[in-house]
Short mmCIF file of C-alpha atoms in Angstrom, two decimals:
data_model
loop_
_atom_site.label_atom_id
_atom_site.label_comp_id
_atom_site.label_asym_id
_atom_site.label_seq_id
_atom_site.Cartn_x
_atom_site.Cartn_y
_atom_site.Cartn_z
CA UNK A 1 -26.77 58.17 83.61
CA UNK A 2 -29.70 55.89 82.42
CA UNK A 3 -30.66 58.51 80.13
CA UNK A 4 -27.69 59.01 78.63
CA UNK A 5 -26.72 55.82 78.07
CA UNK A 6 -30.22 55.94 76.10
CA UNK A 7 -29.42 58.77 74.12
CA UNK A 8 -26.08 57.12 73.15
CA UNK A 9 -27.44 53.95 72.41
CA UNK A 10 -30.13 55.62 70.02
CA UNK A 11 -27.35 57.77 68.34
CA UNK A 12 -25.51 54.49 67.31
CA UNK A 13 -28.31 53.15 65.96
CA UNK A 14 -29.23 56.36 63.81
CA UNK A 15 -25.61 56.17 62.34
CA UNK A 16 -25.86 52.28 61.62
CA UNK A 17 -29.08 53.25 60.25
CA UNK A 18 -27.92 56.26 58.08
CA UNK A 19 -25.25 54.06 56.81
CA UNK A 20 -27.52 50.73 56.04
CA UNK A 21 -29.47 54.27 53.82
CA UNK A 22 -26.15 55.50 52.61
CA UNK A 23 -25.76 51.69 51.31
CA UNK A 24 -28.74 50.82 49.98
CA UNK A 25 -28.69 54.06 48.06
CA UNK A 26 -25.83 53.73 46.43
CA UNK A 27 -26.86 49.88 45.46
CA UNK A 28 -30.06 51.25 43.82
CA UNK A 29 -28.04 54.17 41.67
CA UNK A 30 -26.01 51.50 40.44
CA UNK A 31 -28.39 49.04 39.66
CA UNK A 32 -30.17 52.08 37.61
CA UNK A 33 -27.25 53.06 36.21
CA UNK A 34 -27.24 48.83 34.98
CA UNK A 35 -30.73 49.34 33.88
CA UNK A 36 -29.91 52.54 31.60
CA UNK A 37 -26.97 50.79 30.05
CA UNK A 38 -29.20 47.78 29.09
CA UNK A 39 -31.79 49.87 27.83
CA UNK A 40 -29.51 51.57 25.95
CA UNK A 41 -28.37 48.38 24.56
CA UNK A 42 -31.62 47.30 23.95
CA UNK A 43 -32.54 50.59 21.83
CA UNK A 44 -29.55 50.30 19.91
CA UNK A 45 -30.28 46.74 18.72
CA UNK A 46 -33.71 47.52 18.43
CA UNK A 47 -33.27 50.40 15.50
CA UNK A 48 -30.65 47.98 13.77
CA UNK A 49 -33.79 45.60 14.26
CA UNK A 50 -36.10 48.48 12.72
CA UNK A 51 -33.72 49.08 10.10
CA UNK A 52 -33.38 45.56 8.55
CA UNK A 53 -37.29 44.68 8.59
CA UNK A 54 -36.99 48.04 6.36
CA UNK A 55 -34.78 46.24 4.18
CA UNK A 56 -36.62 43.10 3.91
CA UNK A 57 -40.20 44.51 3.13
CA UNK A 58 -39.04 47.03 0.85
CA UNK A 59 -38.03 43.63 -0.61
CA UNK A 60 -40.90 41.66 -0.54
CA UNK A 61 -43.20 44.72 -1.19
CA UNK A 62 -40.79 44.80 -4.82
CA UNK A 63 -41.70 40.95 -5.18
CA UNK A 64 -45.82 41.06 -4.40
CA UNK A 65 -45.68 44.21 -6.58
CA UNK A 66 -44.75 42.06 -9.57
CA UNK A 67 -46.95 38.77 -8.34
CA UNK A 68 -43.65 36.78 -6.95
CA UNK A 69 -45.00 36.90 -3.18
CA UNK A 70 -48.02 36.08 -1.91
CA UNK A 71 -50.66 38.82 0.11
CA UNK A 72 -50.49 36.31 2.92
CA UNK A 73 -46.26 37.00 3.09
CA UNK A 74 -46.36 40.53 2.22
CA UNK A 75 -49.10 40.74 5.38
CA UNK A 76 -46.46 39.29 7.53
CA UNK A 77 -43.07 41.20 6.52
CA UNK A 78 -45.52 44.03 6.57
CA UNK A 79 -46.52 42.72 10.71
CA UNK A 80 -42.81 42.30 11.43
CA UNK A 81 -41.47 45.67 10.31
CA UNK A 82 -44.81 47.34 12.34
CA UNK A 83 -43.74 44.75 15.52
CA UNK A 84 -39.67 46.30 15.29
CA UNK A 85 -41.22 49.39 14.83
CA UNK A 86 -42.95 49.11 17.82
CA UNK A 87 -40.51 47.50 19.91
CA UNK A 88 -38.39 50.42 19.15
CA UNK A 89 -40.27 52.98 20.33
CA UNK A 90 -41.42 50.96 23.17
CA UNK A 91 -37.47 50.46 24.04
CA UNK A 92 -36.73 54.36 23.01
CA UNK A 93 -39.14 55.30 25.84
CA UNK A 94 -37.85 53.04 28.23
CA UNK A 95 -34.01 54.43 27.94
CA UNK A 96 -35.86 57.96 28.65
CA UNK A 97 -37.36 56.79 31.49
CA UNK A 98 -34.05 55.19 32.62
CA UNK A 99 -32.06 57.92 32.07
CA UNK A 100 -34.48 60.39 34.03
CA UNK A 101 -34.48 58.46 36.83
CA UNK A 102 -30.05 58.48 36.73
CA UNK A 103 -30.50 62.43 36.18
CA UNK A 104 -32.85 62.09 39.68
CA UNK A 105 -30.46 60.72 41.94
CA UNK A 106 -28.05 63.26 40.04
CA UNK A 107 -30.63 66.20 41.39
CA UNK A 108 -31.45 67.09 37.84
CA UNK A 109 -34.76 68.55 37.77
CA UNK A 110 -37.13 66.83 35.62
CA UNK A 111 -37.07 68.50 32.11
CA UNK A 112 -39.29 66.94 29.16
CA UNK A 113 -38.19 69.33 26.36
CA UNK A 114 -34.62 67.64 25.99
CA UNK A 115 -35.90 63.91 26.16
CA UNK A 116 -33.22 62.22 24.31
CA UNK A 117 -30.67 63.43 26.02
CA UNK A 118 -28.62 60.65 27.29
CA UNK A 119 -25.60 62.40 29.20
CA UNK A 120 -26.52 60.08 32.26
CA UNK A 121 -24.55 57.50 30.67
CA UNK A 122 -20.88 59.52 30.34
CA UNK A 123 -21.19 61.06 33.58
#
């Protein structure tokens, strides 16, 4: 009777500890889920970012070309549009990377040929 009281006892605590799992689990896809929505955000604002330091040097560049702007300024609208630029990509890669890990808990296999795919996000 000892033993099976054991065996009980140890069953109970694999459920409670199957559903603590089951829990945590599901906290984790959702907080990834979060993450790939931000990022998302993030890469969105980051090409409108991109796309208005395009403006603005294009601008400037027009303005040193004809002496009105300093090298000194056209060196820095030149740095900011490289700095968006590279924020962009940086955020870009990060969405990937959020969205892969989504498709994971999804049991997508891990496919690099269709990076930008970002069907995580509807599902």
């Amino acid at each position: 009777n000892t033993n099976i009281s054991g065996s009980k006892l140890n069953i109970e605590n694999s459920q409670y500890s199957l559903e603590a799992e089951k829990k945590q689990l599901y906290k984790t896809i959702q907080q990834s889920r979060a993450d790939a929505v931000a990022a998302l955000k993030k890469y969105s604002a980051s090409m409108k970012a991109v796309t208005s330091m395009e403006e603005s040097f294009r601008y400037t560049e027009q303005k040193f070309n004809v002496g009105m702007v300093t090298p000194v300024d056209y060196n820095a609208a030149k740095t900011q549009l490289l700095t968006a630029q590279s924020e962009m990509a940086q955020s870009k890669y990060e969405f990937i990377f959020k969205t892969k890990v989504l498709d994971f808990y999804k049991g997508i296999p891990l496919n690099l040929n269709h990076l930008s795919n970002s069907s995580s996000l509807s599902k």
